Coordinates of C-alpha atoms and ligand atoms in Angstrom, one line a residue:
M1 CA 107.3 36.5 74.1
Y2 CA 104.9 36.4 71.1
Y3 CA 105.8 33.7 68.6
T4 CA 104.5 31.1 66.2
V5 CA 106.2 28.1 64.7
E6 CA 106.3 27.9 61.0
K7 CA 108.0 24.8 59.3
G8 CA 109.9 24.2 62.5
V9 CA 111.2 27.8 62.7
R10 CA 110.1 30.0 65.7
K11 CA 108.9 33.3 64.5
Q12 CA 108.5 36.3 66.7
M13 CA 105.3 38.1 65.9
E14 CA 104.8 41.8 65.6
H15 CA 103.9 43.5 68.9
L16 CA 103.8 47.0 70.4
V17 CA 106.0 47.9 73.3
I18 CA 104.9 50.7 75.5
T19 CA 106.8 52.3 78.3
G20 CA 104.1 53.9 80.4
Q21 CA 103.6 57.1 82.5
K22 CA 104.7 59.6 79.9
Q23 CA 102.5 62.7 79.9
L24 CA 100.9 63.3 76.6
S25 CA 100.7 66.7 74.9
G26 CA 100.3 68.1 71.4
E27 CA 98.0 67.4 68.4
V28 CA 96.7 64.2 66.8
F29 CA 95.2 64.3 63.3
I30 CA 92.3 61.9 62.9
S31 CA 92.0 59.7 59.8
G32 CA 88.9 59.0 57.7
A33 CA 86.3 56.8 59.4
K34 CA 86.8 53.1 59.1
N35 CA 83.2 52.2 59.4
A36 CA 82.3 54.6 56.6
V37 CA 85.0 53.6 54.2
V38 CA 84.3 49.8 54.6
A39 CA 80.8 50.6 53.3
I40 CA 81.8 53.1 50.7
I41 CA 84.4 50.9 49.0
P42 CA 81.9 48.2 48.3
A43 CA 79.3 50.8 47.3
A44 CA 81.7 51.9 44.6
I45 CA 81.1 48.5 42.9
M46 CA 77.7 49.8 41.9
A47 CA 79.1 52.8 40.0
K48 CA 79.8 52.6 36.3
G49 CA 82.6 55.2 36.3
K50 CA 85.5 56.3 38.5
C51 CA 85.0 56.9 42.2
V52 CA 87.7 59.0 43.9
I53 CA 87.6 58.5 47.7
E54 CA 89.5 61.1 49.7
N55 CA 90.5 61.2 53.4
L56 CA 91.1 57.5 53.1
P57 CA 92.4 55.8 56.2
Y58 CA 95.4 53.5 55.4
I59 CA 94.2 50.6 57.5
E60 CA 94.2 46.8 57.0
D61 CA 90.4 46.7 56.4
V62 CA 90.8 49.1 53.5
R63 CA 93.7 47.0 52.0
S64 CA 91.7 43.8 52.3
L65 CA 88.6 45.3 50.6
V66 CA 90.7 46.8 47.8
D67 CA 92.3 43.3 47.2
T68 CA 88.8 41.9 47.0
L69 CA 87.6 44.5 44.5
T70 CA 90.8 44.0 42.4
N71 CA 90.1 40.2 42.4
I72 CA 86.7 40.8 40.8
G73 CA 88.1 43.1 38.1
A74 CA 87.8 46.6 39.5
V75 CA 90.7 48.8 38.8
C76 CA 91.9 50.3 42.1
E77 CA 94.7 52.8 42.6
F78 CA 96.1 54.4 45.8
T79 CA 97.2 57.8 44.6
G80 CA 99.0 59.1 47.7
D81 CA 97.5 62.0 49.6
N82 CA 95.2 59.5 51.3
S83 CA 93.0 58.9 48.3
L84 CA 91.9 55.9 46.3
I85 CA 90.5 55.6 42.8
I86 CA 88.1 52.8 42.1
D87 CA 86.8 52.0 38.6
S88 CA 84.2 49.2 38.7
S89 CA 82.9 49.9 35.1
N90 CA 84.1 46.6 33.7
I91 CA 83.6 44.1 36.6
E92 CA 81.5 41.1 35.7
K93 CA 81.9 38.9 38.8
Y94 CA 79.6 39.0 41.8
C95 CA 81.4 36.5 44.0
A96 CA 83.7 37.0 47.0
T97 CA 85.4 33.9 48.4
Y98 CA 86.1 33.1 52.0
E99 CA 89.8 33.6 51.3
S100 CA 89.3 37.2 50.2
V101 CA 86.8 38.2 52.9
K102 CA 87.9 36.2 55.9
K103 CA 89.7 39.1 57.5
I104 CA 86.9 41.7 57.6
R105 CA 83.5 41.7 59.1
A106 CA 82.3 44.4 56.8
S107 CA 82.6 42.2 53.8
Y108 CA 78.9 41.7 54.2
Y109 CA 78.4 45.0 52.4
L110 CA 79.5 43.2 49.2
M111 CA 76.2 41.4 49.3
G112 CA 74.1 44.6 49.1
A113 CA 76.4 46.1 46.4
F114 CA 76.5 43.0 44.2
L115 CA 72.8 42.5 44.6
G116 CA 72.2 46.2 43.6
R117 CA 74.3 46.0 40.5
F118 CA 73.9 42.4 39.3
K119 CA 70.7 41.3 41.1
K120 CA 73.0 38.4 42.2
A121 CA 75.6 37.9 44.9
E122 CA 77.8 35.1 46.3
V123 CA 79.6 36.2 49.4
A124 CA 81.3 34.0 52.0
M125 CA 80.2 34.7 55.5
P126 CA 82.3 37.5 57.0
G127 CA 85.3 37.2 59.4
G128 CA 86.6 40.0 61.5
C129 CA 86.3 40.7 65.2
N130 CA 84.7 38.1 67.4
F131 CA 82.6 39.2 70.2
G132 CA 79.7 36.8 70.3
T133 CA 77.3 35.7 67.5
R134 CA 77.1 38.4 64.9
P135 CA 73.9 37.4 63.0
I136 CA 73.0 39.0 59.6
D137 CA 69.3 38.0 59.7
Q138 CA 68.1 41.6 59.4
H139 CA 70.3 42.1 56.3
L140 CA 68.8 39.0 54.7
R141 CA 65.3 39.9 55.7
G142 CA 65.8 43.2 54.0
F143 CA 67.1 41.7 50.8
K144 CA 64.1 39.3 50.8
A145 CA 61.7 42.1 51.2
L146 CA 63.3 43.7 48.1
G147 CA 62.6 40.5 46.2
A148 CA 65.8 38.4 46.5
E149 CA 65.9 34.7 47.4
Y150 CA 68.8 33.4 49.3
T151 CA 70.5 30.2 50.4
I152 CA 73.4 29.7 52.8
Q153 CA 75.6 26.7 51.9
H154 CA 79.0 25.9 53.3
G155 CA 79.2 29.4 54.8
V156 CA 78.5 31.1 51.5
V157 CA 75.4 33.4 51.1
K158 CA 73.9 33.2 47.6
L159 CA 71.4 35.8 46.7
S160 CA 69.5 36.3 43.5
A161 CA 66.5 38.3 42.3
E162 CA 64.6 38.5 39.0
K163 CA 64.4 42.2 39.8
L164 CA 64.6 44.2 43.0
T165 CA 61.4 46.1 44.0
G166 CA 61.2 48.8 46.7
S167 CA 59.6 47.7 49.9
H168 CA 58.7 48.8 53.5
I169 CA 61.2 47.3 56.0
Y170 CA 61.0 47.6 59.7
L171 CA 64.2 46.5 61.4
D172 CA 64.0 44.5 64.6
M173 CA 66.9 46.6 66.0
P174 CA 68.7 49.6 64.6
S175 CA 71.4 47.5 62.9
V176 CA 74.2 49.6 61.3
G177 CA 75.1 46.8 58.9
A178 CA 71.5 46.0 57.9
T179 CA 70.6 49.7 57.4
I180 CA 73.6 50.2 55.0
N181 CA 73.2 46.9 53.2
I182 CA 69.5 47.5 52.5
M183 CA 70.3 51.1 51.4
L184 CA 72.9 49.7 48.9
A185 CA 70.6 47.2 47.3
A186 CA 67.5 49.5 47.4
S187 CA 69.4 52.3 45.6
M188 CA 69.2 50.2 42.5
A189 CA 65.7 48.7 43.1
E190 CA 62.6 49.7 41.2
G191 CA 60.4 52.0 43.3
V192 CA 60.6 53.3 46.8
T193 CA 62.0 51.6 49.9
L194 CA 61.4 52.7 53.4
I195 CA 63.7 51.5 56.2
E196 CA 62.1 52.1 59.6
N197 CA 64.0 51.8 62.9
A198 CA 67.1 52.5 60.9
A199 CA 70.5 53.0 62.6
K200 CA 71.6 56.7 62.8
E201 CA 75.4 56.4 63.1
P202 CA 77.5 59.1 61.3
H203 CA 78.8 56.4 58.9
I204 CA 75.2 55.7 57.7
V205 CA 74.9 59.4 56.8
D206 CA 78.3 59.3 55.1
T207 CA 77.4 56.2 53.0
A208 CA 74.1 57.7 52.0
N209 CA 75.9 61.0 51.0
F210 CA 78.3 59.0 48.9
L211 CA 75.5 57.0 47.2
N212 CA 73.7 60.3 46.5
M213 CA 76.9 61.7 44.9
L214 CA 76.8 58.6 42.6
G215 CA 73.2 59.5 41.6
A216 CA 71.2 57.6 44.2
K217 CA 68.1 59.2 45.8
I218 CA 68.3 58.7 49.5
K219 CA 66.6 60.9 52.1
G220 CA 66.4 60.8 55.9
A221 CA 69.8 59.1 56.6
G222 CA 70.6 60.0 60.2
T223 CA 67.0 59.7 61.3
D224 CA 65.2 56.5 62.0
V225 CA 63.3 56.5 58.7
I226 CA 65.2 56.3 55.5
K227 CA 63.5 56.7 52.1
I228 CA 65.3 55.4 49.0
T229 CA 63.9 55.9 45.5
G230 CA 65.7 53.4 43.3
V231 CA 67.6 54.4 40.1
S232 CA 68.7 52.2 37.2
E233 CA 72.3 53.3 37.0
L234 CA 74.9 54.9 39.3
H235 CA 77.9 56.9 38.0
G236 CA 81.4 57.8 39.4
A237 CA 82.0 60.7 41.8
E238 CA 84.6 62.3 44.1
Y239 CA 83.9 62.0 47.8
M240 CA 85.7 62.8 51.1
I241 CA 85.2 60.4 54.0
I242 CA 84.1 61.8 57.4
P243 CA 86.6 61.7 60.3
D244 CA 86.7 58.6 62.4
Q245 CA 84.6 59.2 65.6
I246 CA 86.1 56.1 67.3
E247 CA 89.7 56.9 66.5
A248 CA 89.1 60.4 67.8
G249 CA 87.5 59.1 70.9
T250 CA 90.4 56.7 71.5
Y251 CA 92.9 59.5 71.5
M252 CA 90.7 61.7 73.7
I253 CA 90.5 58.8 76.2
A254 CA 94.3 58.3 76.0
A255 CA 94.8 62.0 76.8
A256 CA 92.4 61.7 79.8
M257 CA 94.3 58.6 81.0
A258 CA 97.8 59.9 80.7
G259 CA 97.1 63.2 82.4
G260 CA 97.8 65.2 79.3
D261 CA 96.9 68.2 77.2
V262 CA 96.0 66.9 73.7
T263 CA 94.1 68.4 70.8
V264 CA 92.4 66.0 68.4
R265 CA 92.1 67.6 65.0
N266 CA 90.1 66.9 61.8
I267 CA 87.1 65.8 63.7
I268 CA 83.4 66.6 63.8
P269 CA 83.0 67.6 67.5
K270 CA 79.2 66.9 67.5
H271 CA 80.0 63.2 66.8
M272 CA 82.0 63.2 70.1
D273 CA 79.1 64.5 72.3
P274 CA 78.4 61.2 74.2
L275 CA 82.1 60.8 75.0
S276 CA 82.8 64.5 75.7
A277 CA 80.0 64.5 78.3
K278 CA 81.5 61.5 80.1
L279 CA 85.0 62.9 80.1
Q280 CA 83.8 66.2 81.5
E281 CA 81.8 64.3 84.1
I282 CA 84.9 62.5 85.3
G283 CA 86.9 65.6 85.7
C284 CA 88.6 66.4 82.3
M285 CA 88.5 69.9 80.8
L286 CA 87.4 70.0 77.2
Y287 CA 87.7 72.9 74.8
E288 CA 85.8 72.6 71.5
G289 CA 86.9 74.2 68.2
D290 CA 85.2 74.0 64.8
D291 CA 87.0 70.8 63.9
S292 CA 88.9 69.9 67.0
I293 CA 88.6 69.2 70.7
R294 CA 91.3 69.8 73.3
V295 CA 91.3 67.5 76.2
V296 CA 93.1 68.5 79.4
S297 CA 93.4 66.1 82.2
T298 CA 95.1 66.1 85.6
G299 CA 94.9 62.3 85.6
N300 CA 92.7 62.7 88.7
L301 CA 89.5 61.0 87.6
L302 CA 86.1 60.5 89.1
P303 CA 84.2 57.2 88.6
T304 CA 81.1 57.1 86.5
T305 CA 78.4 54.9 84.8
V306 CA 78.4 54.1 81.1
K307 CA 75.7 52.4 79.1
T308 CA 76.4 51.7 75.5
M309 CA 73.7 52.4 73.0
A310 CA 73.1 53.0 69.3
Y311 CA 74.0 56.5 68.1
P312 CA 73.6 59.1 69.6
G313 CA 74.2 57.0 72.7
F314 CA 77.6 56.1 74.1
P315 CA 79.3 54.0 71.3
T316 CA 80.0 50.4 72.0
D317 CA 83.2 50.8 70.1
L318 CA 84.6 53.1 72.8
Q319 CA 83.5 50.8 75.7
P320 CA 86.8 48.9 76.1
Q321 CA 88.8 52.1 76.0
M322 CA 86.5 53.7 78.6
T323 CA 86.9 50.6 80.8
A324 CA 90.6 51.0 80.7
L325 CA 90.3 54.6 81.6
L326 CA 88.0 53.9 84.5
C327 CA 90.6 51.5 86.0
A328 CA 92.4 54.7 86.9
A329 CA 89.5 56.5 88.5
N330 CA 89.1 57.1 92.2
G331 CA 86.2 54.8 93.0
T332 CA 83.8 52.3 91.5
S333 CA 82.4 52.6 87.9
I334 CA 79.8 50.5 86.2
L335 CA 79.7 49.9 82.5
T336 CA 76.8 48.2 80.8
E337 CA 77.2 46.8 77.3
N338 CA 73.8 46.9 75.5
V339 CA 74.8 46.4 71.9
W340 CA 77.0 43.2 71.8
E341 CA 76.4 40.2 74.0
N342 CA 80.0 39.3 74.6
R343 CA 82.2 42.4 74.4
F344 CA 84.2 41.9 77.6
Q345 CA 86.8 39.3 76.6
Y346 CA 89.6 41.8 76.9
I347 CA 88.9 42.3 80.6
N348 CA 91.2 39.3 81.5
E349 CA 94.0 41.1 79.6
L350 CA 93.3 44.4 81.5
K351 CA 93.4 42.4 84.7
R352 CA 96.9 41.3 83.8
L353 CA 97.8 45.0 83.9
G354 CA 96.4 45.3 87.4
G355 CA 92.8 46.3 86.6
N356 CA 90.3 45.3 89.2
I357 CA 87.2 44.4 87.2
T358 CA 84.3 42.0 87.7
V359 CA 81.9 41.0 84.9
E360 CA 78.5 39.7 85.3
G361 CA 76.6 39.2 82.1
R362 CA 76.5 42.5 80.3
V363 CA 77.8 44.6 83.2
A364 CA 81.4 45.3 84.2
V365 CA 82.2 46.8 87.7
V366 CA 85.5 48.6 87.7
E367 CA 87.2 49.4 91.0
G368 CA 89.7 52.1 90.3
V369 CA 93.3 51.1 91.3
R370 CA 96.2 53.2 92.5
Q371 CA 98.5 52.1 89.7
L372 CA 98.3 49.8 86.7
M373 CA 101.5 47.8 86.1
G374 CA 103.1 46.9 82.8
A375 CA 102.7 43.2 81.6
E376 CA 102.5 41.1 78.4
V377 CA 99.0 41.1 77.0
N378 CA 97.2 40.2 73.8
A379 CA 94.6 42.2 71.8
T380 CA 91.5 40.1 71.5
D381 CA 89.9 42.4 68.9
L382 CA 90.3 45.8 67.5
R383 CA 88.9 48.0 70.2
A384 CA 90.2 45.7 72.9
G385 CA 93.6 46.3 71.5
A386 CA 93.1 50.1 71.7
A387 CA 92.0 49.6 75.4
L388 CA 95.3 47.8 76.2
V389 CA 97.3 50.6 74.5
I390 CA 95.5 53.1 76.7
A391 CA 96.1 51.1 79.8
G392 CA 99.7 50.6 78.8
L393 CA 100.2 54.4 78.5
A394 CA 99.3 54.8 82.2
A395 CA 100.9 51.6 83.5
K396 CA 104.2 51.6 85.4
G397 CA 107.0 49.9 83.4
T398 CA 106.7 48.1 80.1
T399 CA 103.6 46.7 78.5
T400 CA 103.9 44.6 75.4
I401 CA 100.8 44.0 73.3
G402 CA 100.5 41.1 70.9
N403 CA 98.0 40.5 68.0
V404 CA 98.7 44.0 66.7
K405 CA 97.0 42.9 63.5
Y406 CA 93.7 43.6 65.2
I407 CA 94.7 47.1 66.0
D408 CA 96.0 47.7 62.5
R409 CA 92.5 46.8 61.1
G410 CA 91.2 50.1 62.3
Y411 CA 94.0 52.5 63.5
E412 CA 96.3 54.1 61.0
K413 CA 99.9 54.4 62.2
I414 CA 98.9 54.2 65.8
E415 CA 102.5 54.2 67.2
H416 CA 103.5 57.2 65.1
K417 CA 100.4 59.2 66.2
L418 CA 101.1 58.4 69.8
R419 CA 104.8 59.1 69.6
A420 CA 104.0 62.5 68.2
I421 CA 102.2 63.4 71.4
G422 CA 104.9 62.1 73.7
A423 CA 104.1 58.5 74.2
D424 CA 106.9 55.9 74.3
V425 CA 105.6 53.3 71.9
K426 CA 107.6 51.0 69.6
R427 CA 106.5 48.4 67.1
V428 CA 108.7 45.4 67.2
G429 CA 108.6 43.5 63.9
E430 CA 108.2 40.0 62.9
K431 CA 111.5 38.0 62.8
N432 CA 112.8 34.4 62.9
I433 CA 114.1 33.5 66.3
G434 CA 115.3 30.0 65.6
Ligands
EPU501 N1 72.1 42.1 65.0 C1 71.2 41.1 64.8 N2 70.9 40.8 63.5 C2 71.4 41.4 62.4 C3 72.3 42.5 62.6 C4 72.7 42.8 63.9 O1 70.8 40.5 65.7 O2 71.1 41.0 61.3 C5 72.5 42.5 66.3 C6 73.9 42.3 66.6 O3 74.1 41.0 67.1 C7 74.2 43.3 67.7 C8 73.3 44.5 67.3 O4 72.3 43.9 66.4 O5 73.9 42.9 68.9 C9 74.0 45.6 66.5 O6 74.7 45.2 65.4 P1 75.0 46.1 64.1 O7 74.4 45.4 62.9 O8 74.6 47.5 64.4 O9 76.5 46.0 64.0 P2 77.4 45.8 62.8 O10 76.9 46.5 61.6 O11 77.8 44.3 62.6 C10 78.8 48.0 63.2 C11 80.3 48.3 63.3 C12 80.8 47.8 64.6 C13 79.9 48.4 65.8 C14 78.4 48.1 65.5 C15 77.6 48.8 66.5 C16 81.0 48.3 61.0 C17 81.8 47.7 60.0 N3 81.0 47.7 62.2 O12 78.8 46.5 63.2 O13 82.1 48.3 64.7 O14 80.3 47.9 67.0 O15 78.1 48.6 64.2 O16 77.8 50.2 66.5 O17 80.4 49.4 60.8 C18 84.4 48.3 65.4 O18 84.5 49.2 64.6 O19 85.2 47.9 66.3 C19 83.1 47.5 65.3 C20 82.9 46.3 65.8

């Protein structure tokens, strides 16, 4: 039973209840990409004018960012139809407190956006998922190269620059966050910035496309050299967010796990290539359409090896879901996590469901088991939560998953989408239990 005690009253916390072993079939419509929208909403701070963001995912990270923007004076309006209007014309503040950013890791994009617009920023160090140290040294190094000074006091990063000047920045590793953050600030610097060893993820390209719609001059996003010619002002625009590669992948893995026939729609199939190749390798049939992939699985799966890597490698954000899937394969699989130093905390929870997994450093060895069994488990972060949902879909009996707040950070209406393809998933709400 998941509960907290508040003022002496026991409170049952929200959780998901899954009755496993239902075959999945039908269609799932994928929402806009979380990791694009969490960069694009802060980017809208730099525009003097209305930005209309379409294909918006209604997820907790979006709500938190919109609250933060509202607090600094932006006018934000959800218009229905999955769209959001942001008008930052009249904002004057360049501060985001810990209270407003503690829930989301991607609040670091406020630094680049404030710096671009105001040449100053005060942003509390971000919160969000916790899987090991998540340094931002590459972001700060980039800002410094553009001419900003910074201090970090009591967990608040303060940046300021007389002016920002284009520079040549070579990243130590292809960091998604640093690439986007530098792109944001450099869009409003004087002169040309080159980012080398840049990250190439689809959301980098999406953020660059959005900035270009606002009047920025960015070339080369999606390759490892990005050239940004600074401009003095950005204006409003309408923009449609790309589909979420990781949400799509999560449902594809769920279909593979539950021996189903599921079509994921509103996706860019090319973004799914690293996962599609693995699913085919382990015995699933995939049929690709223009904006869809149909996954057919007998549930009879072969083991494999997976190594996470920056795009276009296998995404780390699908590693936990893949581990859950491989618990049901016939044999031994090996997963190597190359991006994050500590992204295996969820393994203990998978073990509660009967997973046979050993972890040594960055490598997990998964021995396939005949049957996962339902149990009470807790999401330890967003994708870990998705992995537990996938395991619960195949487990015998009932699985209850606590800490749903993590899952809600990145998956829109997960229980509705799963129910639509035949899963038995309920959300049990918060209530006082005495
Ligand atoms: N790194 C540094 N210094 C830095 C930045 C990164 O050492 O200044 C290291 C990190 O410690 C990590 C690696 O570089 O080992 C890659 O980090 P990156 O900066 O690429 O990650 P991020 O921008 O913090 C984004 C996604 C993550 C996703 C990673 C990798 C967003 C908001 N988050 O994080 O998504 O895992 O890229 O693809 O875009 C998720 O959606 O569940 C999630 C965690």
